[in-house]
Amino acid sequence: NLKYDENVLARYKNIVPFGGQKPYVVIPSCGRYSKKIKDSKSWGMDNYKELATRLKEHYYIIQIGSADQPIIKDADQIIFDQPFSEVLGVMKEAEFYVGEINGLVHLAGHHEIKTYAIYCGGKEHPGFTGYKNQIPIMENNASVDTVYFKIIEDKKKNASTQTLDYSGRGESPISN
């Protein structure tokens, strides 16, 4: 049973941006797409690179993955080859995770991390693979525009109902 390692953020204190100017988001490497073998579940590295470039205005970008994957040049921090407990610790404090349907989306969903889940292949459906905090993007071969505008639309909608806490992440103004 994988547990969130509470000491992770202390270890990543100088990696994860806690300045509060902008929240951070987590994007995978997802460079598994090969021209030799077309993987219909892969959104493609070029799409992730373009999305990171566009999101950088609003968020710090943290790229996670393995060292054999391409680097996203607009990533503010790169965290490669870490155990799932470490990745989970970084994801837990993110504004959100965005990625195609794979193990990291399921990891995020299981731990109730807000996730923009890109359903690329048309073989899966959020009715079967979705989670409570998941925002599905169902358009087959979704464009970067589709994903980006969904994220920014949600950000604007949430900004009207939230105040910012010390970290820059939204916090509801209503106390429980």
mmCIF file of C-alpha atoms in Angstrom:
data_model
loop_
_atom_site.group_PDB
_atom_site.id
_atom_site.type_symbol
_atom_site.label_atom_id
_atom_site.label_comp_id
_atom_site.label_asym_id
_atom_site.label_seq_id
_atom_site.Cartn_x
_atom_site.Cartn_y
_atom_site.Cartn_z
ATOM 1 C CA ASN A 1 0.000 0.000 0.000
ATOM 2 C CA LEU A 2 1.679 3.179 -1.217
ATOM 3 C CA LYS A 3 1.588 6.024 1.283
ATOM 4 C CA TYR A 4 2.362 9.690 0.882
ATOM 5 C CA ASP A 5 5.810 10.301 2.351
ATOM 6 C CA GLU A 6 5.431 13.462 4.467
ATOM 7 C CA ASN A 7 9.199 14.007 4.428
ATOM 8 C CA VAL A 8 9.323 14.294 0.629
ATOM 9 C CA LEU A 9 8.633 18.006 0.487
ATOM 10 C CA ALA A 10 11.359 18.694 3.033
ATOM 11 C CA ARG A 11 13.824 16.845 0.798
ATOM 12 C CA TYR A 12 12.622 18.813 -2.226
ATOM 13 C CA LYS A 13 12.474 22.194 -0.500
ATOM 14 C CA ASN A 14 14.977 23.741 -2.904
ATOM 15 C CA ILE A 15 13.490 21.885 -5.879
ATOM 16 C CA VAL A 16 9.782 22.568 -5.478
ATOM 17 C CA PRO A 17 9.037 26.312 -5.718
ATOM 18 C CA PHE A 18 7.425 27.433 -2.475
ATOM 19 C CA GLY A 19 7.838 31.175 -3.094
ATOM 20 C CA GLY A 20 4.105 31.631 -3.525
ATOM 21 C CA GLN A 21 4.335 33.789 -6.653
ATOM 22 C CA LYS A 22 2.825 30.998 -8.745
ATOM 23 C CA PRO A 23 1.528 27.542 -7.889
ATOM 24 C CA TYR A 24 3.232 24.579 -9.509
ATOM 25 C CA VAL A 25 1.895 21.842 -11.753
ATOM 26 C CA VAL A 26 3.291 18.443 -12.626
ATOM 27 C CA ILE A 27 3.690 17.197 -16.194
ATOM 28 C CA PRO A 28 5.077 13.782 -17.169
ATOM 29 C CA SER A 29 7.828 13.114 -19.659
ATOM 30 C CA CYS A 30 5.661 10.680 -21.611
ATOM 31 C CA GLY A 31 8.160 10.252 -24.347
ATOM 32 C CA ARG A 32 7.121 6.647 -24.883
ATOM 33 C CA TYR A 33 5.702 7.462 -28.307
ATOM 34 C CA SER A 34 7.913 6.008 -30.975
ATOM 35 C CA LYS A 35 7.654 6.577 -34.701
ATOM 36 C CA LYS A 36 8.299 2.847 -35.088
ATOM 37 C CA ILE A 37 5.414 1.828 -32.825
ATOM 38 C CA LYS A 38 2.423 4.129 -32.743
ATOM 39 C CA ASP A 39 1.028 4.191 -29.212
ATOM 40 C CA SER A 40 -2.526 5.495 -29.467
ATOM 41 C CA LYS A 41 -2.625 6.201 -25.709
ATOM 42 C CA SER A 42 0.316 8.599 -25.930
ATOM 43 C CA TRP A 43 -0.447 12.297 -26.259
ATOM 44 C CA GLY A 44 3.055 12.903 -27.588
ATOM 45 C CA MET A 45 6.090 14.731 -26.303
ATOM 46 C CA ASP A 46 5.630 17.685 -28.647
ATOM 47 C CA ASN A 47 2.192 18.328 -27.114
ATOM 48 C CA TYR A 48 3.608 18.261 -23.576
ATOM 49 C CA LYS A 49 6.391 20.652 -24.584
ATOM 50 C CA GLU A 50 3.915 23.112 -26.119
ATOM 51 C CA LEU A 51 1.555 22.836 -23.130
ATOM 52 C CA ALA A 52 4.429 23.559 -20.723
ATOM 53 C CA THR A 53 5.411 26.623 -22.747
ATOM 54 C CA ARG A 54 1.859 27.958 -22.559
ATOM 55 C CA LEU A 55 1.259 27.108 -18.890
ATOM 56 C CA LYS A 56 4.553 28.676 -17.784
ATOM 57 C CA GLU A 57 2.912 32.113 -17.692
ATOM 58 C CA HIS A 58 0.553 30.889 -14.958
ATOM 59 C CA TYR A 59 2.435 28.100 -13.172
ATOM 60 C CA TYR A 60 5.819 26.701 -12.275
ATOM 61 C CA ILE A 61 6.306 23.507 -14.258
ATOM 62 C CA ILE A 62 7.732 20.348 -12.704
ATOM 63 C CA GLN A 63 8.510 17.502 -15.088
ATOM 64 C CA ILE A 64 8.549 13.967 -13.710
ATOM 65 C CA GLY A 65 9.648 10.794 -15.428
ATOM 66 C CA SER A 66 12.706 8.749 -16.175
ATOM 67 C CA ALA A 67 16.140 9.894 -17.253
ATOM 68 C CA ASP A 68 15.797 8.225 -20.657
ATOM 69 C CA GLN A 69 12.920 10.569 -21.533
ATOM 70 C CA PRO A 70 13.230 13.892 -23.378
ATOM 71 C CA ILE A 71 13.503 17.010 -21.228
ATOM 72 C CA ILE A 72 10.849 19.707 -21.483
ATOM 73 C CA LYS A 73 12.905 22.898 -21.878
ATOM 74 C CA ASP A 74 10.258 25.047 -20.182
ATOM 75 C CA ALA A 75 10.204 22.890 -17.050
ATOM 76 C CA ASP A 76 11.338 24.836 -13.985
ATOM 77 C CA GLN A 77 12.366 21.621 -12.239
ATOM 78 C CA ILE A 78 12.979 18.099 -13.463
ATOM 79 C CA ILE A 79 12.565 15.143 -11.141
ATOM 80 C CA PHE A 80 13.623 11.901 -12.792
ATOM 81 C CA ASP A 81 14.029 8.307 -11.627
ATOM 82 C CA GLN A 82 12.442 8.678 -8.201
ATOM 83 C CA PRO A 83 10.323 6.060 -6.408
ATOM 84 C CA PHE A 84 6.550 6.441 -6.545
ATOM 85 C CA SER A 85 6.427 7.617 -2.916
ATOM 86 C CA GLU A 86 8.650 10.583 -3.871
ATOM 87 C CA VAL A 87 6.678 11.348 -7.036
ATOM 88 C CA LEU A 88 3.473 11.144 -5.036
ATOM 89 C CA GLY A 89 4.810 13.612 -2.473
ATOM 90 C CA VAL A 90 5.560 16.150 -5.206
ATOM 91 C CA MET A 91 2.209 15.546 -6.941
ATOM 92 C CA LYS A 92 0.235 15.874 -3.684
ATOM 93 C CA GLU A 93 1.222 19.526 -3.259
ATOM 94 C CA ALA A 94 0.765 20.518 -6.909
ATOM 95 C CA GLU A 95 -2.093 22.655 -8.154
ATOM 96 C CA PHE A 96 -2.788 19.750 -10.502
ATOM 97 C CA TYR A 97 -1.284 16.966 -12.569
ATOM 98 C CA VAL A 98 -1.891 16.783 -16.323
ATOM 99 C CA GLY A 99 -1.214 13.661 -18.354
ATOM 100 C CA GLU A 100 -2.498 10.935 -20.599
ATOM 101 C CA ILE A 101 -4.175 7.873 -19.145
ATOM 102 C CA ASN A 102 -1.396 5.811 -17.594
ATOM 103 C CA GLY A 103 -0.155 4.709 -14.197
ATOM 104 C CA LEU A 104 0.553 8.264 -13.008
ATOM 105 C CA VAL A 105 -3.054 9.321 -13.676
ATOM 106 C CA HIS A 106 -4.226 6.339 -11.651
ATOM 107 C CA LEU A 107 -1.735 7.160 -8.876
ATOM 108 C CA ALA A 108 -3.007 10.748 -8.779
ATOM 109 C CA GLY A 109 -6.649 9.647 -8.910
ATOM 110 C CA HIS A 110 -6.257 7.115 -6.133
ATOM 111 C CA HIS A 111 -4.761 9.830 -3.912
ATOM 112 C CA GLU A 112 -7.411 12.432 -4.863
ATOM 113 C CA ILE A 113 -4.986 14.743 -6.659
ATOM 114 C CA LYS A 114 -6.655 17.092 -9.128
ATOM 115 C CA THR A 115 -5.830 15.708 -12.565
ATOM 116 C CA TYR A 116 -6.506 16.711 -16.144
ATOM 117 C CA ALA A 117 -6.669 13.242 -17.698
ATOM 118 C CA ILE A 118 -6.164 13.122 -21.447
ATOM 119 C CA TYR A 119 -8.010 10.140 -22.944
ATOM 120 C CA CYS A 120 -6.085 9.811 -26.219
ATOM 121 C CA GLY A 121 -6.776 6.347 -27.498
ATOM 122 C CA GLY A 122 -10.549 6.185 -27.360
ATOM 123 C CA LYS A 123 -10.321 2.751 -25.723
ATOM 124 C CA GLU A 124 -10.936 3.914 -22.165
ATOM 125 C CA HIS A 125 -13.675 6.000 -20.638
ATOM 126 C CA PRO A 126 -13.756 7.956 -17.354
ATOM 127 C CA GLY A 127 -16.910 6.036 -16.444
ATOM 128 C CA PHE A 128 -14.627 3.050 -15.954
ATOM 129 C CA THR A 129 -11.218 4.590 -15.264
ATOM 130 C CA GLY A 130 -12.066 8.021 -13.851
ATOM 131 C CA TYR A 131 -11.630 9.339 -10.330
ATOM 132 C CA LYS A 132 -13.354 11.941 -8.171
ATOM 133 C CA ASN A 133 -10.774 14.737 -8.703
ATOM 134 C CA GLN A 134 -10.214 13.975 -12.367
ATOM 135 C CA ILE A 135 -11.184 16.353 -15.164
ATOM 136 C CA PRO A 136 -11.444 14.154 -18.258
ATOM 137 C CA ILE A 137 -10.430 15.470 -21.669
ATOM 138 C CA MET A 138 -12.174 13.079 -24.001
ATOM 139 C CA GLU A 139 -11.458 14.547 -27.427
ATOM 140 C CA ASN A 140 -9.618 11.901 -29.426
ATOM 141 C CA ASN A 141 -6.231 13.346 -30.404
ATOM 142 C CA ALA A 142 -6.928 16.385 -28.208
ATOM 143 C CA SER A 143 -5.079 19.472 -29.306
ATOM 144 C CA VAL A 144 -2.840 21.510 -27.027
ATOM 145 C CA ASP A 145 -5.469 24.284 -27.351
ATOM 146 C CA THR A 146 -8.191 21.973 -26.016
ATOM 147 C CA VAL A 147 -6.159 20.984 -22.951
ATOM 148 C CA TYR A 148 -4.770 24.478 -22.283
ATOM 149 C CA PHE A 149 -8.131 26.248 -22.561
ATOM 150 C CA LYS A 150 -9.783 23.671 -20.277
ATOM 151 C CA ILE A 151 -7.124 24.327 -17.617
ATOM 152 C CA ILE A 152 -7.334 28.133 -17.948
ATOM 153 C CA GLU A 153 -11.148 28.071 -18.012
ATOM 154 C CA ASP A 154 -11.150 26.097 -14.746
ATOM 155 C CA LYS A 155 -8.556 28.451 -13.245
ATOM 156 C CA LYS A 156 -10.705 31.506 -14.027
ATOM 157 C CA LYS A 157 -13.858 29.823 -12.725
ATOM 158 C CA ASN A 158 -12.135 28.792 -9.480
ATOM 159 C CA ALA A 159 -10.481 32.202 -9.000
ATOM 160 C CA SER A 160 -13.885 33.814 -8.592
ATOM 161 C CA THR A 161 -14.707 31.526 -5.643
ATOM 162 C CA GLN A 162 -11.345 31.216 -3.901
ATOM 163 C CA THR A 163 -8.757 33.284 -2.094
ATOM 164 C CA LEU A 164 -5.039 32.607 -2.229
ATOM 165 C CA ASP A 165 -3.271 31.073 0.729
ATOM 166 C CA TYR A 166 0.426 31.569 1.521
ATOM 167 C CA SER A 167 1.543 29.134 -1.176
ATOM 168 C CA GLY A 168 -0.509 30.587 -4.006
ATOM 169 C CA ARG A 169 -2.792 27.555 -4.144
ATOM 170 C CA GLY A 170 -6.491 28.241 -3.866
ATOM 171 C CA GLU A 171 -8.211 27.929 -0.544
ATOM 172 C CA SER A 172 -11.924 28.249 -0.084
ATOM 173 C CA PRO A 173 -12.984 31.426 1.749
ATOM 174 C CA ILE A 174 -15.682 29.406 3.545
ATOM 175 C CA SER A 175 -14.523 27.795 6.781
ATOM 176 C CA ASN A 176 -15.768 24.332 7.697
#
